[in-house]
Amino acid sequence: MKHSRLRFRVLLPLVGVLAASACFAANPSDPLTPRAHFMSGKLYLGQNLYERAEEQIRLAVEGDSLSAIYRAYWAVALCEVAKERFKNSAARDLHGRIEVLRTLEPLYRKADEEFHRAAGLDPEEMKSFCEDNQVHYWVDAFKQAEGMFRNRNYEEANELLQLLVVLDPTEPQGFLTMAYCLDGLNRSHEAVEKAQTAVELALQKIAEANCDSLRTKKARLDCSRRRDQHQLIVSNVDSFLKSRNLVL
């Protein structure tokens, strides 16, 4: 079955390892400041200790709810926790793996919320960081779902794709692949619904693309490439529906 695959430029989370001594107040008995919690959380991120990182950065946000960078890194930590929990799941049967995926939804939902809050608080400094990292985690999970689909693990792939919709409800490729999975599960009516959503989102992105107005040649080329990818999604939906005698 032929279907399109989006390609993204991925910016990995910027989580440099910092000296531990910078994370703590001079007196260990004193409560940590929001910045101290944040620096401690970044240290844990750099050490791949994601649960601890999430806890510390969440405390930083609780201490300073208007800091865009705290919220952005909290979203990064939440995504890393979700990835690690799924990777380390001991469930080997299909039902168990699906249950694990369902437990991750609140983490991805909160991450999406915090990425948007951070971008809204400081669009100039944080919008690009949030968008790039959100794309990174979407692509990372999509690759797993795509592998499941190719191995005909349609039910598990569909569950993971539903998480991707939580992380980014505007990306049409996730809905298109979900339509393929539902078709593989003989759920034709739902497949048509997801295919229709994929087309609507792709057409919306095509309409919003104003590539000629961008300043640099590279930006215009990237925009044109994305526009072509979305046009391919529209074509693939049409081919998918015709091959099964389905209509939107």
mmCIF file of C-alpha atoms in Angstrom:
data_model
loop_
_atom_site.group_PDB
_atom_site.id
_atom_site.type_symbol
_atom_site.label_atom_id
_atom_site.label_comp_id
_atom_site.label_asym_id
_atom_site.label_seq_id
_atom_site.Cartn_x
_atom_site.Cartn_y
_atom_site.Cartn_z
ATOM 1 C CA MET A 1 0.000 0.000 0.000
ATOM 2 C CA LYS A 2 1.515 3.311 -1.060
ATOM 3 C CA HIS A 3 1.311 6.234 1.271
ATOM 4 C CA SER A 4 3.246 9.430 1.813
ATOM 5 C CA ARG A 5 5.824 9.952 4.466
ATOM 6 C CA LEU A 6 6.608 13.411 5.743
ATOM 7 C CA ARG A 7 10.165 14.470 6.292
ATOM 8 C CA PHE A 8 11.090 16.959 8.951
ATOM 9 C CA ARG A 9 14.169 18.778 10.109
ATOM 10 C CA VAL A 10 14.453 17.801 13.742
ATOM 11 C CA LEU A 11 15.962 19.969 16.459
ATOM 12 C CA LEU A 12 16.832 17.849 19.463
ATOM 13 C CA PRO A 13 16.060 19.259 22.921
ATOM 14 C CA LEU A 14 18.758 21.641 24.121
ATOM 15 C CA VAL A 15 19.641 20.046 27.446
ATOM 16 C CA GLY A 16 23.258 20.721 28.260
ATOM 17 C CA VAL A 17 24.624 19.127 31.399
ATOM 18 C CA LEU A 18 25.264 21.702 34.117
ATOM 19 C CA ALA A 19 27.279 21.545 37.292
ATOM 20 C CA ALA A 20 25.253 20.073 40.119
ATOM 21 C CA SER A 21 26.505 22.675 42.537
ATOM 22 C CA ALA A 22 24.625 25.366 40.615
ATOM 23 C CA CYS A 23 21.315 23.616 41.271
ATOM 24 C CA PHE A 24 21.109 24.013 45.001
ATOM 25 C CA ALA A 25 20.765 26.867 47.424
ATOM 26 C CA ALA A 26 23.711 27.709 49.676
ATOM 27 C CA ASN A 27 21.900 26.252 52.656
ATOM 28 C CA PRO A 28 20.556 22.751 51.827
ATOM 29 C CA SER A 29 17.725 23.215 54.325
ATOM 30 C CA ASP A 30 16.375 26.222 52.427
ATOM 31 C CA PRO A 31 13.645 25.616 49.845
ATOM 32 C CA LEU A 32 14.913 25.750 46.286
ATOM 33 C CA THR A 33 14.027 28.698 44.093
ATOM 34 C CA PRO A 34 12.207 28.086 40.786
ATOM 35 C CA ARG A 35 15.469 28.677 38.923
ATOM 36 C CA ALA A 36 17.283 26.150 41.114
ATOM 37 C CA HIS A 37 14.576 23.562 40.396
ATOM 38 C CA PHE A 38 14.856 24.342 36.691
ATOM 39 C CA MET A 39 18.646 24.026 36.614
ATOM 40 C CA SER A 40 18.382 20.769 38.539
ATOM 41 C CA GLY A 41 15.804 19.515 36.037
ATOM 42 C CA LYS A 42 18.071 20.382 33.089
ATOM 43 C CA LEU A 43 20.885 18.478 34.768
ATOM 44 C CA TYR A 44 18.640 15.408 35.098
ATOM 45 C CA LEU A 45 17.592 15.740 31.442
ATOM 46 C CA GLY A 46 21.225 15.696 30.413
ATOM 47 C CA GLN A 47 21.710 12.538 32.481
ATOM 48 C CA ASN A 48 18.610 10.882 30.934
ATOM 49 C CA LEU A 49 16.905 10.801 34.336
ATOM 50 C CA TYR A 50 13.590 11.919 32.910
ATOM 51 C CA GLU A 51 11.231 11.239 35.813
ATOM 52 C CA ARG A 52 13.423 13.323 38.127
ATOM 53 C CA ALA A 53 13.771 15.996 35.477
ATOM 54 C CA GLU A 54 10.003 16.242 35.042
ATOM 55 C CA GLU A 55 9.492 16.574 38.802
ATOM 56 C CA GLN A 56 12.058 19.339 39.191
ATOM 57 C CA ILE A 57 10.940 21.367 36.174
ATOM 58 C CA ARG A 58 7.299 20.997 37.231
ATOM 59 C CA LEU A 59 8.278 22.511 40.597
ATOM 60 C CA ALA A 60 9.987 25.351 38.732
ATOM 61 C CA VAL A 61 6.769 26.035 36.811
ATOM 62 C CA GLU A 62 4.756 25.949 40.029
ATOM 63 C CA GLY A 63 7.140 28.563 41.467
ATOM 64 C CA ASP A 64 7.120 30.782 38.356
ATOM 65 C CA SER A 65 4.138 30.102 36.110
ATOM 66 C CA LEU A 66 4.995 32.955 33.726
ATOM 67 C CA SER A 67 8.369 31.597 32.645
ATOM 68 C CA ALA A 68 8.150 30.441 29.047
ATOM 69 C CA ILE A 69 11.407 28.506 29.166
ATOM 70 C CA TYR A 70 10.327 26.562 32.257
ATOM 71 C CA ARG A 71 7.113 25.499 30.538
ATOM 72 C CA ALA A 72 8.920 24.602 27.307
ATOM 73 C CA TYR A 73 11.382 22.346 29.104
ATOM 74 C CA TRP A 74 8.587 20.846 31.172
ATOM 75 C CA ALA A 75 6.936 19.801 27.904
ATOM 76 C CA VAL A 76 10.237 18.268 26.747
ATOM 77 C CA ALA A 77 10.551 16.347 30.021
ATOM 78 C CA LEU A 78 6.966 15.073 29.762
ATOM 79 C CA CYS A 79 7.622 13.747 26.259
ATOM 80 C CA GLU A 80 10.800 12.046 27.395
ATOM 81 C CA VAL A 81 8.988 10.414 30.317
ATOM 82 C CA ALA A 82 6.318 9.109 27.933
ATOM 83 C CA LYS A 83 8.946 7.693 25.553
ATOM 84 C CA GLU A 84 10.829 6.017 28.379
ATOM 85 C CA ARG A 85 7.725 4.470 29.948
ATOM 86 C CA PHE A 86 6.672 2.960 26.639
ATOM 87 C CA LYS A 87 10.190 1.740 25.880
ATOM 88 C CA ASN A 88 10.597 0.146 29.314
ATOM 89 C CA SER A 89 7.152 -1.414 29.454
ATOM 90 C CA ALA A 90 7.286 -5.055 30.483
ATOM 91 C CA ALA A 91 4.053 -5.821 28.622
ATOM 92 C CA ARG A 92 4.656 -8.309 25.827
ATOM 93 C CA ASP A 93 1.115 -9.114 24.753
ATOM 94 C CA LEU A 94 -0.887 -6.800 22.508
ATOM 95 C CA HIS A 95 -3.484 -5.953 25.150
ATOM 96 C CA GLY A 96 -0.804 -5.006 27.662
ATOM 97 C CA ARG A 97 1.068 -2.772 25.216
ATOM 98 C CA ILE A 98 -2.133 -1.006 24.237
ATOM 99 C CA GLU A 99 -2.970 -0.372 27.887
ATOM 100 C CA VAL A 100 0.480 1.161 28.368
ATOM 101 C CA LEU A 101 -0.069 3.437 25.367
ATOM 102 C CA ARG A 102 -3.363 4.620 26.819
ATOM 103 C CA THR A 103 -1.700 5.581 30.093
ATOM 104 C CA LEU A 104 0.609 7.933 28.164
ATOM 105 C CA GLU A 105 -2.185 10.135 26.808
ATOM 106 C CA PRO A 106 -2.226 12.552 29.791
ATOM 107 C CA LEU A 107 1.532 13.080 29.422
ATOM 108 C CA TYR A 108 1.319 13.937 25.720
ATOM 109 C CA ARG A 109 -1.763 16.083 26.285
ATOM 110 C CA LYS A 110 0.004 18.066 29.007
ATOM 111 C CA ALA A 111 3.127 18.376 26.838
ATOM 112 C CA ASP A 112 1.075 19.810 23.963
ATOM 113 C CA GLU A 113 -0.547 22.255 26.377
ATOM 114 C CA GLU A 114 2.797 23.404 27.778
ATOM 115 C CA PHE A 115 4.448 23.785 24.362
ATOM 116 C CA HIS A 116 1.616 26.113 23.349
ATOM 117 C CA ARG A 117 1.693 28.040 26.634
ATOM 118 C CA ALA A 118 5.433 28.559 26.366
ATOM 119 C CA ALA A 119 5.170 29.778 22.772
ATOM 120 C CA GLY A 120 2.367 32.127 23.776
ATOM 121 C CA LEU A 121 4.312 33.584 26.701
ATOM 122 C CA ASP A 122 7.402 34.359 24.614
ATOM 123 C CA PRO A 123 6.765 33.964 20.870
ATOM 124 C CA GLU A 124 10.017 35.589 19.793
ATOM 125 C CA GLU A 125 12.326 33.367 21.853
ATOM 126 C CA MET A 126 10.372 30.148 22.391
ATOM 127 C CA LYS A 127 7.999 29.635 19.441
ATOM 128 C CA SER A 128 10.608 28.033 17.198
ATOM 129 C CA PHE A 129 12.040 25.931 20.054
ATOM 130 C CA CYS A 130 8.588 24.599 20.933
ATOM 131 C CA GLU A 131 7.581 23.886 17.349
ATOM 132 C CA ASP A 132 10.846 22.109 16.548
ATOM 133 C CA ASN A 133 10.739 19.941 19.651
ATOM 134 C CA GLN A 134 7.057 19.119 19.183
ATOM 135 C CA VAL A 135 7.855 17.990 15.632
ATOM 136 C CA HIS A 136 10.783 15.950 16.959
ATOM 137 C CA TYR A 137 8.627 13.961 19.372
ATOM 138 C CA TRP A 138 5.826 13.584 16.815
ATOM 139 C CA VAL A 139 8.214 12.188 14.207
ATOM 140 C CA ASP A 140 9.865 9.882 16.738
ATOM 141 C CA ALA A 141 6.544 8.311 17.705
ATOM 142 C CA PHE A 142 5.259 8.299 14.111
ATOM 143 C CA LYS A 143 8.219 6.187 13.010
ATOM 144 C CA GLN A 144 7.244 3.600 15.612
ATOM 145 C CA ALA A 145 3.618 3.651 14.479
ATOM 146 C CA GLU A 146 4.680 3.359 10.855
ATOM 147 C CA GLY A 147 6.773 0.299 11.724
ATOM 148 C CA MET A 148 3.818 -1.286 13.502
ATOM 149 C CA PHE A 149 1.628 -0.599 10.481
ATOM 150 C CA ARG A 150 4.110 -2.171 8.090
ATOM 151 C CA ASN A 151 4.203 -5.260 10.332
ATOM 152 C CA ARG A 152 0.400 -5.327 10.195
ATOM 153 C CA ASN A 153 0.091 -4.566 13.898
ATOM 154 C CA TYR A 154 -2.835 -2.324 13.018
ATOM 155 C CA GLU A 155 -4.480 -2.123 16.429
ATOM 156 C CA GLU A 156 -1.317 -1.134 18.264
ATOM 157 C CA ALA A 157 -0.333 1.326 15.528
ATOM 158 C CA ASN A 158 -3.776 2.910 15.713
ATOM 159 C CA GLU A 159 -3.453 3.422 19.471
ATOM 160 C CA LEU A 160 -0.071 5.098 19.069
ATOM 161 C CA LEU A 161 -1.400 7.299 16.277
ATOM 162 C CA GLN A 162 -4.191 8.455 18.552
ATOM 163 C CA LEU A 163 -1.483 9.694 20.929
ATOM 164 C CA LEU A 164 0.072 11.608 18.037
ATOM 165 C CA VAL A 165 -3.247 13.330 17.450
ATOM 166 C CA VAL A 166 -3.095 14.468 21.078
ATOM 167 C CA LEU A 167 0.470 15.763 20.618
ATOM 168 C CA ASP A 168 -0.351 17.540 17.329
ATOM 169 C CA PRO A 169 -3.985 17.499 16.161
ATOM 170 C CA THR A 170 -3.156 19.512 13.028
ATOM 171 C CA GLU A 171 -0.799 17.063 11.287
ATOM 172 C CA PRO A 172 -2.648 15.277 8.431
ATOM 173 C CA GLN A 173 -0.149 12.420 8.006
ATOM 174 C CA GLY A 174 -1.158 10.926 11.346
ATOM 175 C CA PHE A 175 -4.815 10.830 10.325
ATOM 176 C CA LEU A 176 -3.984 9.302 6.938
ATOM 177 C CA THR A 177 -1.953 6.480 8.482
ATOM 178 C CA MET A 178 -4.715 5.971 11.029
ATOM 179 C CA ALA A 179 -7.127 5.527 8.112
ATOM 180 C CA TYR A 180 -4.840 2.822 6.698
ATOM 181 C CA CYS A 181 -4.780 1.064 10.073
ATOM 182 C CA LEU A 182 -8.538 1.198 10.495
ATOM 183 C CA ASP A 183 -8.943 -0.158 6.987
ATOM 184 C CA GLY A 184 -6.660 -3.034 7.967
ATOM 185 C CA LEU A 185 -8.949 -3.674 10.938
ATOM 186 C CA ASN A 186 -11.981 -3.735 8.585
ATOM 187 C CA ARG A 187 -13.370 -0.579 10.160
ATOM 188 C CA SER A 188 -14.159 1.109 6.852
ATOM 189 C CA HIS A 189 -16.522 3.796 8.131
ATOM 190 C CA GLU A 190 -13.967 5.056 10.658
ATOM 191 C CA ALA A 191 -11.238 4.838 8.019
ATOM 192 C CA VAL A 192 -13.200 7.155 5.738
ATOM 193 C CA GLU A 193 -13.708 9.624 8.588
ATOM 194 C CA LYS A 194 -9.958 9.763 9.319
ATOM 195 C CA ALA A 195 -9.158 10.076 5.616
ATOM 196 C CA GLN A 196 -11.551 13.001 5.366
ATOM 197 C CA THR A 197 -9.864 14.694 8.321
ATOM 198 C CA ALA A 198 -6.472 14.150 6.679
ATOM 199 C CA VAL A 199 -7.671 15.833 3.471
ATOM 200 C CA GLU A 200 -9.225 18.759 5.313
ATOM 201 C CA LEU A 201 -6.070 19.401 7.334
ATOM 202 C CA ALA A 202 -3.813 19.019 4.297
ATOM 203 C CA LEU A 203 -5.897 21.436 2.228
ATOM 204 C CA GLN A 204 -5.914 23.914 5.104
ATOM 205 C CA LYS A 205 -2.123 23.799 5.336
ATOM 206 C CA ILE A 206 -1.811 24.186 1.558
ATOM 207 C CA ALA A 207 -4.076 27.248 1.671
ATOM 208 C CA GLU A 208 -2.116 28.769 4.549
ATOM 209 C CA ALA A 209 1.264 28.241 2.889
ATOM 210 C CA ASN A 210 2.474 31.581 1.588
ATOM 211 C CA CYS A 211 5.896 30.462 0.469
ATOM 212 C CA ASP A 212 6.666 33.385 -1.827
ATOM 213 C CA SER A 213 6.408 35.843 1.052
ATOM 214 C CA LEU A 214 9.224 34.213 3.033
ATOM 215 C CA ARG A 215 12.484 36.091 3.151
ATOM 216 C CA THR A 216 15.146 33.471 2.502
ATOM 217 C CA LYS A 217 15.508 30.988 -0.335
ATOM 218 C CA LYS A 218 15.900 28.141 2.137
ATOM 219 C CA ALA A 219 12.672 29.068 3.935
ATOM 220 C CA ARG A 220 10.826 29.240 0.608
ATOM 221 C CA LEU A 221 12.178 25.834 -0.428
ATOM 222 C CA ASP A 222 11.215 24.259 2.909
ATOM 223 C CA CYS A 223 7.744 25.753 2.626
ATOM 224 C CA SER A 224 7.341 24.454 -0.935
ATOM 225 C CA ARG A 225 8.492 21.005 0.138
ATOM 226 C CA ARG A 226 5.930 20.883 2.931
ATOM 227 C CA ARG A 227 3.224 22.113 0.558
ATOM 228 C CA ASP A 228 4.092 19.335 -1.898
ATOM 229 C CA GLN A 229 3.946 16.769 0.919
ATOM 230 C CA HIS A 230 0.482 17.935 1.885
ATOM 231 C CA GLN A 231 -0.631 17.795 -1.745
ATOM 232 C CA LEU A 232 0.653 14.215 -1.872
ATOM 233 C CA ILE A 233 -1.514 13.373 1.137
ATOM 234 C CA VAL A 234 -4.573 14.639 -0.736
ATOM 235 C CA SER A 235 -3.640 12.472 -3.730
ATOM 236 C CA ASN A 236 -2.997 9.422 -1.554
ATOM 237 C CA VAL A 237 -6.371 9.753 0.146
ATOM 238 C CA ASP A 238 -8.024 9.871 -3.276
ATOM 239 C CA SER A 239 -6.150 6.742 -4.400
ATOM 240 C CA PHE A 240 -6.931 4.968 -1.121
ATOM 241 C CA LEU A 241 -10.642 5.630 -1.394
ATOM 242 C CA LYS A 242 -10.859 4.708 -5.097
ATOM 243 C CA SER A 243 -9.034 1.409 -4.540
ATOM 244 C CA ARG A 244 -11.708 0.418 -2.026
ATOM 245 C CA ASN A 245 -14.693 1.955 -3.757
ATOM 246 C CA LEU A 246 -15.182 4.348 -0.871
ATOM 247 C CA VAL A 247 -16.254 7.975 -0.971
ATOM 248 C CA LEU A 248 -15.930 10.889 1.419
#
